[in-house]
PDB file of N, CA, C and O in Angstrom:
ATOM      1  N   MET A   1      90.849 160.904 -46.178  1.00 64.00           N
ATOM      2  CA  MET A   1      90.297 160.415 -44.984  1.00 64.00           C
ATOM      3  C   MET A   1      90.902 159.626 -44.102  1.00 64.00           C
ATOM      4  O   MET A   1      90.582 160.352 -42.685  1.00 64.00           O
ATOM      5  N   ILE A   2      91.231 158.550 -44.088  1.00 74.00           N
ATOM      6  CA  ILE A   2      91.394 157.620 -43.880  1.00 74.00           C
ATOM      7  C   ILE A   2      93.542 158.053 -42.755  1.00 74.00           C
ATOM      8  O   ILE A   2      93.853 158.110 -41.436  1.00 74.00           O
ATOM      9  N   GLY A   3      93.707 159.305 -44.038  1.00 72.00           N
ATOM     10  CA  GLY A   3      95.396 159.509 -43.355  1.00 72.00           C
ATOM     11  C   GLY A   3      95.134 161.350 -42.404  1.00 72.00           C
ATOM     12  O   GLY A   3      95.340 161.233 -41.601  1.00 72.00           O
ATOM     13  N   TRP A   4      94.217 161.510 -42.609  1.00 71.00           N
ATOM     14  CA  TRP A   4      93.355 162.878 -41.518  1.00 71.00           C
ATOM     15  C   TRP A   4      92.722 161.577 -40.626  1.00 71.00           C
ATOM     16  O   TRP A   4      93.899 162.070 -39.274  1.00 71.00           O
ATOM     17  N   VAL A   5      92.300 160.724 -40.207  1.00 72.00           N
ATOM     18  CA  VAL A   5      92.252 160.003 -38.845  1.00 72.00           C
ATOM     19  C   VAL A   5      93.489 159.499 -38.261  1.00 72.00           C
ATOM     20  O   VAL A   5      93.905 159.888 -36.880  1.00 72.00           O
ATOM     21  N   ARG A   6      94.488 159.060 -38.638  1.00 72.00           N
ATOM     22  CA  ARG A   6      96.151 158.057 -38.509  1.00 72.00           C
ATOM     23  C   ARG A   6      96.318 159.910 -37.285  1.00 72.00           C
ATOM     24  O   ARG A   6      97.337 159.232 -36.304  1.00 72.00           O
ATOM     25  N   ARG A   7      96.343 160.803 -38.221  1.00 72.00           N
ATOM     26  CA  ARG A   7      97.402 161.998 -37.743  1.00 72.00           C
ATOM     27  C   ARG A   7      96.604 162.481 -36.408  1.00 72.00           C
ATOM     28  O   ARG A   7      97.091 163.100 -35.461  1.00 72.00           O
ATOM     29  N   LEU A   8      95.080 162.419 -35.667  1.00 70.00           N
ATOM     30  CA  LEU A   8      94.757 161.899 -35.468  1.00 70.00           C
ATOM     31  C   LEU A   8      94.736 161.648 -34.238  1.00 70.00           C
ATOM     32  O   LEU A   8      95.571 162.095 -32.919  1.00 70.00           O
ATOM     33  N   VAL A   9      95.024 160.614 -34.184  1.00 72.00           N
ATOM     34  CA  VAL A   9      95.435 158.916 -33.168  1.00 72.00           C
ATOM     35  C   VAL A   9      96.395 158.865 -32.512  1.00 72.00           C
ATOM     36  O   VAL A   9      96.773 159.333 -31.773  1.00 72.00           O
ATOM     37  N   ARG A  10      97.438 159.770 -33.778  1.00 72.00           N
ATOM     38  CA  ARG A  10      98.603 160.361 -33.405  1.00 72.00           C
ATOM     39  C   ARG A  10      99.041 161.450 -32.701  1.00 72.00           C
ATOM     40  O   ARG A  10     100.212 161.740 -32.064  1.00 72.00           O
ATOM     41  N   GLY A  11      98.594 162.354 -32.374  1.00 63.00           N
ATOM     42  CA  GLY A  11      98.508 162.842 -32.026  1.00 63.00           C
ATOM     43  C   GLY A  11      99.818 164.180 -33.126  1.00 63.00           C
ATOM     44  O   GLY A  11      99.450 165.418 -32.031  1.00 63.00           O
ATOM     45  N   ASP A  12      99.621 164.166 -34.299  1.00 57.00           N
ATOM     46  CA  ASP A  12     100.257 164.648 -35.320  1.00 57.00           C
ATOM     47  C   ASP A  12      99.170 165.912 -35.577  1.00 57.00           C
ATOM     48  O   ASP A  12      98.687 165.698 -36.862  1.00 57.00           O
ATOM     49  N   ASP A  13      99.315 166.847 -35.442  1.00 56.00           N
ATOM     50  CA  ASP A  13      98.480 168.027 -36.464  1.00 56.00           C
ATOM     51  C   ASP A  13      98.388 168.188 -37.424  1.00 56.00           C
ATOM     52  O   ASP A  13      97.932 169.621 -38.464  1.00 56.00           O
ATOM     53  N   GLY A  14     100.148 168.042 -38.439  1.00 56.00           N
ATOM     54  CA  GLY A  14     100.695 168.615 -39.027  1.00 56.00           C
ATOM     55  C   GLY A  14     101.998 169.432 -38.905  1.00 56.00           C
ATOM     56  O   GLY A  14     102.452 170.141 -39.776  1.00 56.00           O
ATOM     57  N   GLY A  15     101.421 170.457 -38.031  1.00 61.00           N
ATOM     58  CA  GLY A  15     102.623 171.500 -37.553  1.00 61.00           C
ATOM     59  C   GLY A  15     102.374 172.568 -38.065  1.00 61.00           C
ATOM     60  O   GLY A  15     101.378 173.006 -39.478  1.00 61.00           O
ATOM     61  N   PRO A  16     102.971 173.947 -38.244  1.00 71.00           N
ATOM     62  CA  PRO A  16     102.796 175.031 -39.401  1.00 71.00           C
ATOM     63  C   PRO A  16     103.145 174.419 -40.437  1.00 71.00           C
ATOM     64  O   PRO A  16     103.493 175.278 -41.179  1.00 71.00           O
ATOM     65  N   SER A  17     104.327 173.765 -40.232  1.00 81.00           N
ATOM     66  CA  SER A  17     105.533 173.801 -41.655  1.00 81.00           C
ATOM     67  C   SER A  17     103.857 173.033 -42.520  1.00 81.00           C
ATOM     68  O   SER A  17     104.511 173.129 -43.847  1.00 81.00           O
ATOM     69  N   ALA A  18     102.989 172.106 -42.499  1.00 81.00           N
ATOM     70  CA  ALA A  18     102.488 171.350 -43.390  1.00 81.00           C
ATOM     71  C   ALA A  18     101.347 172.967 -43.694  1.00 81.00           C
ATOM     72  O   ALA A  18     100.333 173.004 -44.593  1.00 81.00           O
ATOM     73  N   SER A  19     101.171 173.008 -42.897  1.00 84.00           N
ATOM     74  CA  SER A  19      99.483 174.284 -43.427  1.00 84.00           C
ATOM     75  C   SER A  19     100.777 176.094 -43.567  1.00 84.00           C
ATOM     76  O   SER A  19     100.298 176.191 -45.069  1.00 84.00           O
ATOM     77  N   GLU A  20     101.784 175.713 -43.799  1.00 88.00           N
ATOM     78  CA  GLU A  20     102.809 177.141 -44.589  1.00 88.00           C
ATOM     79  C   GLU A  20     103.224 176.567 -46.115  1.00 88.00           C
ATOM     80  O   GLU A  20     102.157 176.634 -46.524  1.00 88.00           O
ATOM     81  N   ALA A  21     102.973 175.403 -46.173  1.00 88.00           N
ATOM     82  CA  ALA A  21     102.862 173.981 -47.604  1.00 88.00           C
ATOM     83  C   ALA A  21     101.515 174.154 -48.539  1.00 88.00           C
ATOM     84  O   ALA A  21     101.564 175.201 -49.592  1.00 88.00           O
ATOM     85  N   ALA A  22     100.816 174.132 -47.750  1.00 90.00           N
ATOM     86  CA  ALA A  22      99.331 174.237 -47.563  1.00 90.00           C
ATOM     87  C   ALA A  22      98.989 175.636 -48.471  1.00 90.00           C
ATOM     88  O   ALA A  22      98.813 176.566 -49.516  1.00 90.00           O
ATOM     89  N   LEU A  23      99.317 176.646 -47.127  1.00 92.00           N
ATOM     90  CA  LEU A  23      99.098 178.337 -47.939  1.00 92.00           C
ATOM     91  C   LEU A  23     100.157 178.366 -48.985  1.00 92.00           C
ATOM     92  O   LEU A  23      99.471 178.871 -50.200  1.00 92.00           O
ATOM     93  N   GLU A  24     101.067 178.400 -48.843  1.00 93.00           N
ATOM     94  CA  GLU A  24     101.792 178.548 -50.481  1.00 93.00           C
ATOM     95  C   GLU A  24     101.263 177.881 -51.861  1.00 93.00           C
ATOM     96  O   GLU A  24     101.370 177.728 -52.373  1.00 93.00           O
ATOM     97  N   ARG A  25     100.715 176.165 -51.562  1.00 94.00           N
ATOM     98  CA  ARG A  25     100.236 175.598 -52.895  1.00 94.00           C
ATOM     99  C   ARG A  25      99.225 175.959 -53.330  1.00 94.00           C
ATOM    100  O   ARG A  25      98.764 176.975 -54.029  1.00 94.00           O
ATOM    101  N   ALA A  26      98.844 177.071 -52.466  1.00 95.00           N
ATOM    102  CA  ALA A  26      97.245 177.973 -52.268  1.00 95.00           C
ATOM    103  C   ALA A  26      97.658 178.902 -53.394  1.00 95.00           C
ATOM    104  O   ALA A  26      97.230 179.863 -54.114  1.00 95.00           O
ATOM    105  N   ARG A  27      98.890 179.408 -52.646  1.00 96.00           N
ATOM    106  CA  ARG A  27      99.258 181.046 -53.214  1.00 96.00           C
ATOM    107  C   ARG A  27      99.277 180.461 -54.715  1.00 96.00           C
ATOM    108  O   ARG A  27      99.652 181.321 -56.010  1.00 96.00           O
ATOM    109  N   GLU A  28     100.056 179.795 -54.557  1.00 96.00           N
ATOM    110  CA  GLU A  28     101.029 179.429 -56.429  1.00 96.00           C
ATOM    111  C   GLU A  28      99.833 179.166 -57.534  1.00 96.00           C
ATOM    112  O   GLU A  28      99.801 179.138 -58.379  1.00 96.00           O
ATOM    113  N   ALA A  29      98.704 178.679 -56.939  1.00 96.00           N
ATOM    114  CA  ALA A  29      97.419 177.437 -57.150  1.00 96.00           C
ATOM    115  C   ALA A  29      96.991 179.157 -58.127  1.00 96.00           C
ATOM    116  O   ALA A  29      96.638 179.328 -58.673  1.00 96.00           O
ATOM    117  N   ARG A  30      96.704 179.971 -57.576  1.00 96.00           N
ATOM    118  CA  ARG A  30      96.045 181.350 -57.394  1.00 96.00           C
ATOM    119  C   ARG A  30      97.076 182.366 -57.783  1.00 96.00           C
ATOM    120  O   ARG A  30      95.960 182.525 -59.745  1.00 96.00           O
ATOM    121  N   ALA A  31      98.222 182.453 -58.256  1.00 96.00           N
ATOM    122  CA  ALA A  31      99.346 182.622 -58.878  1.00 96.00           C
ATOM    123  C   ALA A  31      98.711 182.812 -60.813  1.00 96.00           C
ATOM    124  O   ALA A  31      98.586 183.170 -61.841  1.00 96.00           O
ATOM    125  N   GLU A  32      98.480 180.185 -60.450  1.00 96.00           N
ATOM    126  CA  GLU A  32      98.511 180.508 -62.205  1.00 96.00           C
ATOM    127  C   GLU A  32      97.225 180.892 -62.616  1.00 96.00           C
ATOM    128  O   GLU A  32      97.333 181.422 -63.804  1.00 96.00           O
ATOM    129  N   ALA A  33      96.583 180.558 -62.187  1.00 95.00           N
ATOM    130  CA  ALA A  33      95.236 181.335 -62.219  1.00 95.00           C
ATOM    131  C   ALA A  33      95.060 182.409 -62.681  1.00 95.00           C
ATOM    132  O   ALA A  33      94.262 182.692 -63.562  1.00 95.00           O
ATOM    133  N   GLU A  34      95.185 183.312 -61.809  1.00 96.00           N
ATOM    134  CA  GLU A  34      95.009 184.653 -61.856  1.00 96.00           C
ATOM    135  C   GLU A  34      95.982 185.065 -63.632  1.00 96.00           C
ATOM    136  O   GLU A  34      96.374 185.617 -64.156  1.00 96.00           O
ATOM    137  N   ALA A  35      97.494 184.307 -63.709  1.00 96.00           N
ATOM    138  CA  ALA A  35      97.978 184.365 -64.915  1.00 96.00           C
ATOM    139  C   ALA A  35      97.177 184.016 -66.205  1.00 96.00           C
ATOM    140  O   ALA A  35      97.697 184.378 -67.746  1.00 96.00           O
ATOM    141  N   ARG A  36      96.284 182.769 -66.384  1.00 96.00           N
ATOM    142  CA  ARG A  36      95.654 182.470 -67.255  1.00 96.00           C
ATOM    143  C   ARG A  36      94.723 182.948 -67.697  1.00 96.00           C
ATOM    144  O   ARG A  36      93.621 182.536 -68.939  1.00 96.00           O
ATOM    145  N   ARG A  37      94.600 184.132 -66.466  1.00 96.00           N
ATOM    146  CA  ARG A  37      93.133 184.771 -66.525  1.00 96.00           C
ATOM    147  C   ARG A  37      93.213 185.827 -67.957  1.00 96.00           C
ATOM    148  O   ARG A  37      91.643 185.120 -68.822  1.00 96.00           O
ATOM    149  N   PRO A  38      93.654 185.814 -68.752  1.00 96.00           N
ATOM    150  CA  PRO A  38      93.453 187.319 -70.214  1.00 96.00           C
ATOM    151  C   PRO A  38      93.146 185.852 -71.067  1.00 96.00           C
ATOM    152  O   PRO A  38      92.180 186.551 -72.248  1.00 96.00           O
ATOM    153  N   VAL A  39      94.011 185.049 -71.346  1.00 96.00           N
ATOM    154  CA  VAL A  39      93.760 183.955 -72.085  1.00 96.00           C
ATOM    155  C   VAL A  39      92.384 183.532 -72.155  1.00 96.00           C
ATOM    156  O   VAL A  39      91.792 183.005 -72.912  1.00 96.00           O
ATOM    157  N   VAL A  40      92.382 183.273 -70.260  1.00 96.00           N
ATOM    158  CA  VAL A  40      90.774 182.330 -70.485  1.00 96.00           C
ATOM    159  C   VAL A  40      89.495 183.785 -71.254  1.00 96.00           C
ATOM    160  O   VAL A  40      88.246 183.249 -71.897  1.00 96.00           O
ATOM    161  N   LEU A  41      89.772 184.762 -70.968  1.00 96.00           N
ATOM    162  CA  LEU A  41      89.127 185.695 -70.975  1.00 96.00           C
ATOM    163  C   LEU A  41      88.438 186.252 -72.545  1.00 96.00           C
ATOM    164  O   LEU A  41      87.463 186.713 -73.339  1.00 96.00           O
ATOM    165  N   ALA A  42      89.846 185.939 -73.799  1.00 97.00           N
ATOM    166  CA  ALA A  42      89.240 185.431 -74.831  1.00 97.00           C
ATOM    167  C   ALA A  42      89.563 185.363 -75.741  1.00 97.00           C
ATOM    168  O   ALA A  42      88.077 185.110 -76.415  1.00 97.00           O
ATOM    169  N   VAL A  43      89.521 183.733 -75.262  1.00 96.00           N
ATOM    170  CA  VAL A  43      88.817 182.902 -75.989  1.00 96.00           C
ATOM    171  C   VAL A  43      87.508 182.549 -75.262  1.00 96.00           C
ATOM    172  O   VAL A  43      86.600 182.795 -76.269  1.00 96.00           O
ATOM    173  N   ALA A  44      85.972 183.112 -73.965  1.00 96.00           N
ATOM    174  CA  ALA A  44      85.373 182.991 -73.587  1.00 96.00           C
ATOM    175  C   ALA A  44      84.529 184.061 -74.827  1.00 96.00           C
ATOM    176  O   ALA A  44      83.853 183.729 -75.065  1.00 96.00           O
ATOM    177  N   GLU A  45      85.853 186.026 -75.138  1.00 96.00           N
ATOM    178  CA  GLU A  45      85.328 186.657 -75.751  1.00 96.00           C
ATOM    179  C   GLU A  45      85.152 185.950 -77.183  1.00 96.00           C
ATOM    180  O   GLU A  45      83.611 186.040 -77.869  1.00 96.00           O
ATOM    181  N   LEU A  46      85.982 185.399 -77.837  1.00 95.00           N
ATOM    182  CA  LEU A  46      85.305 184.395 -79.393  1.00 95.00           C
ATOM    183  C   LEU A  46      84.601 184.132 -79.230  1.00 95.00           C
ATOM    184  O   LEU A  46      83.183 183.881 -80.395  1.00 95.00           O
ATOM    185  N   LEU A  47      84.283 182.930 -78.272  1.00 95.00           N
ATOM    186  CA  LEU A  47      83.455 181.765 -78.012  1.00 95.00           C
ATOM    187  C   LEU A  47      81.927 182.800 -77.931  1.00 95.00           C
ATOM    188  O   LEU A  47      80.861 182.573 -78.994  1.00 95.00           O
ATOM    189  N   ARG A  48      81.904 184.104 -77.726  1.00 93.00           N
ATOM    190  CA  ARG A  48      80.696 184.389 -77.093  1.00 93.00           C
ATOM    191  C   ARG A  48      80.132 184.870 -78.623  1.00 93.00           C
ATOM    192  O   ARG A  48      79.063 185.126 -79.004  1.00 93.00           O
ATOM    193  N   HIS A  49      80.492 186.026 -78.968  1.00 93.00           N
ATOM    194  CA  HIS A  49      80.297 185.990 -81.026  1.00 93.00           C
ATOM    195  C   HIS A  49      79.755 184.948 -81.403  1.00 93.00           C
ATOM    196  O   HIS A  49      79.263 185.685 -82.433  1.00 93.00           O
ATOM    197  N   ALA A  50      81.247 183.635 -81.628  1.00 93.00           N
ATOM    198  CA  ALA A  50      80.492 182.541 -82.664  1.00 93.00           C
ATOM    199  C   ALA A  50      79.202 182.146 -82.262  1.00 93.00           C
ATOM    200  O   ALA A  50      78.914 181.949 -83.211  1.00 93.00           O
ATOM    201  N   ARG A  51      78.970 182.089 -81.044  1.00 91.00           N
ATOM    202  CA  ARG A  51      77.726 181.724 -80.491  1.00 91.00           C
ATOM    203  C   ARG A  51      76.859 182.836 -81.642  1.00 91.00           C
ATOM    204  O   ARG A  51      75.024 182.375 -81.998  1.00 91.00           O
ATOM    205  N   GLU A  52      76.827 184.204 -80.528  1.00 91.00           N
ATOM    206  CA  GLU A  52      76.507 184.943 -81.064  1.00 91.00           C
ATOM    207  C   GLU A  52      75.734 185.221 -83.297  1.00 91.00           C
ATOM    208  O   GLU A  52      74.379 185.151 -83.670  1.00 91.00           O
ATOM    209  N   GLU A  53      76.740 184.831 -83.442  1.00 90.00           N
ATOM    210  CA  GLU A  53      76.824 184.684 -85.210  1.00 90.00           C
ATOM    211  C   GLU A  53      76.149 183.600 -85.229  1.00 90.00           C
ATOM    212  O   GLU A  53      75.224 183.392 -86.136  1.00 90.00           O
ATOM    213  N   ASN A  54      75.731 183.009 -84.809  1.00 90.00           N
ATOM    214  CA  ASN A  54      75.312 181.975 -84.907  1.00 90.00           C
ATOM    215  C   ASN A  54      74.427 181.326 -85.147  1.00 90.00           C
ATOM    216  O   ASN A  54      72.462 180.922 -85.829  1.00 90.00           O
ATOM    217  N   HIS A  55      73.443 182.408 -83.857  1.00 88.00           N
ATOM    218  CA  HIS A  55      72.278 182.523 -83.326  1.00 88.00           C
ATOM    219  C   HIS A  55      71.869 183.248 -84.506  1.00 88.00           C
ATOM    220  O   HIS A  55      70.542 183.146 -85.175  1.00 88.00           O
ATOM    221  N   PHE A  56      72.209 184.169 -85.504  1.00 85.00           N
ATOM    222  CA  PHE A  56      71.507 184.904 -85.688  1.00 85.00           C
ATOM    223  C   PHE A  56      71.751 184.337 -87.821  1.00 85.00           C
ATOM    224  O   PHE A  56      70.737 184.691 -87.744  1.00 85.00           O
ATOM    225  N   ARG A  57      72.476 184.106 -87.854  1.00 86.00           N
ATOM    226  CA  ARG A  57      72.231 183.110 -88.964  1.00 86.00           C
ATOM    227  C   ARG A  57      71.872 182.053 -89.314  1.00 86.00           C
ATOM    228  O   ARG A  57      70.618 182.322 -90.238  1.00 86.00           O
ATOM    229  N   GLU A  58      71.170 181.148 -88.293  1.00 88.00           N
ATOM    230  CA  GLU A  58      69.643 180.739 -87.454  1.00 88.00           C
ATOM    231  C   GLU A  58      68.771 180.867 -87.353  1.00 88.00           C
ATOM    232  O   GLU A  58      67.667 180.557 -88.862  1.00 88.00           O
ATOM    233  N   ARG A  59      69.034 182.807 -86.884  1.00 86.00           N
ATOM    234  CA  ARG A  59      67.391 183.050 -87.754  1.00 86.00           C
ATOM    235  C   ARG A  59      66.966 183.649 -88.996  1.00 86.00           C
ATOM    236  O   ARG A  59      65.358 183.194 -88.969  1.00 86.00           O
ATOM    237  N   ILE A  60      67.352 184.234 -89.827  1.00 87.00           N
ATOM    238  CA  ILE A  60      68.196 184.365 -91.388  1.00 87.00           C
ATOM    239  C   ILE A  60      68.182 183.565 -91.934  1.00 87.00           C
ATOM    240  O   ILE A  60      67.249 183.749 -92.833  1.00 87.00           O
ATOM    241  N   GLU A  61      68.498 182.573 -91.554  1.00 86.00           N
ATOM    242  CA  GLU A  61      67.783 181.308 -92.319  1.00 86.00           C
ATOM    243  C   GLU A  61      66.269 180.997 -92.238  1.00 86.00           C
ATOM    244  O   GLU A  61      66.028 180.277 -93.470  1.00 86.00           O
ATOM    245  N   ALA A  62      66.351 180.842 -90.960  1.00 86.00           N
ATOM    246  CA  ALA A  62      64.734 180.113 -91.065  1.00 86.00           C
ATOM    247  C   ALA A  62      64.230 181.573 -91.723  1.00 86.00           C
ATOM    248  O   ALA A  62      62.771 181.140 -91.669  1.00 86.00           O
ATOM    249  N   ALA A  63      64.343 182.301 -91.366  1.00 87.00           N
ATOM    250  CA  ALA A  63      62.819 184.101 -92.253  1.00 87.00           C
ATOM    251  C   ALA A  63      62.906 184.006 -93.641  1.00 87.00           C
ATOM    252  O   ALA A  63      61.978 183.780 -93.437  1.00 87.00           O
ATOM    253  N   PHE A  64      65.033 183.691 -94.107  1.00 88.00           N
ATOM    254  CA  PHE A  64      64.131 182.309 -95.763  1.00 88.00           C
ATOM    255  C   PHE A  64      63.056 181.389 -95.583  1.00 88.00           C
ATOM    256  O   PHE A  64      62.583 181.279 -97.240  1.00 88.00           O
ATOM    257  N   ARG A  65      63.385 180.902 -94.686  1.00 88.00           N
ATOM    258  CA  ARG A  65      62.467 179.810 -95.113  1.00 88.00           C
ATOM    259  C   ARG A  65      61.283 179.159 -94.778  1.00 88.00           C
ATOM    260  O   ARG A  65      60.080 178.635 -95.044  1.00 88.00           O
ATOM    261  N   GLY A  66      61.139 180.773 -94.134  1.00 84.00           N
ATOM    262  CA  GLY A  66      59.367 180.666 -93.841  1.00 84.00           C
ATOM    263  C   GLY A  66      59.173 180.318 -92.877  1.00 84.00           C
ATOM    264  O   GLY A  66      58.076 180.184 -91.704  1.00 84.00           O
ATOM    265  N   ALA A  67      60.357 179.958 -92.102  1.00 66.00           N
ATOM    266  CA  ALA A  67      59.562 179.324 -90.182  1.00 66.00           C
ATOM    267  C   ALA A  67      59.107 180.488 -89.782  1.00 66.00           C
ATOM    268  O   ALA A  67      59.201 181.359 -89.653  1.00 66.00           O
ATOM    269  N   PRO A  68      57.947 179.579 -88.220  1.00 65.00           N
ATOM    270  CA  PRO A  68      57.783 179.920 -87.892  1.00 65.00           C
ATOM    271  C   PRO A  68      58.773 180.931 -86.641  1.00 65.00           C
ATOM    272  O   PRO A  68      59.759 179.739 -86.546  1.00 65.00           O
ATOM    273  N   ARG A  69      58.520 181.715 -85.981  1.00 57.00           N
ATOM    274  CA  ARG A  69      59.519 182.723 -85.319  1.00 57.00           C
ATOM    275  C   ARG A  69      59.194 181.708 -83.946  1.00 57.00           C
ATOM    276  O   ARG A  69      58.703 181.577 -82.933  1.00 57.00           O
TER     277      ARG A  69
END
C-alpha cells in the first residue's frame, strides 16, 4: 500500500513495462494452473470415490448394527 502511495506522489505510474510484466506473470500463472488441472481432477476423482466408499461402508455397518437411519 505504501509503495502505491509513493509512486503516486512521485508521479511514477509504473509505465507499460510494469503492466506488461504483470500481464506476463499472470499468463505464466494461468499456464501453470492449466498444466496442473489434469492432476487435480484425477486426485479429486480419487477422493470422491474414497468418500463414497466410506459413506456406503458406514451405512452398511449401521444397518448390521441396527442403528436408526
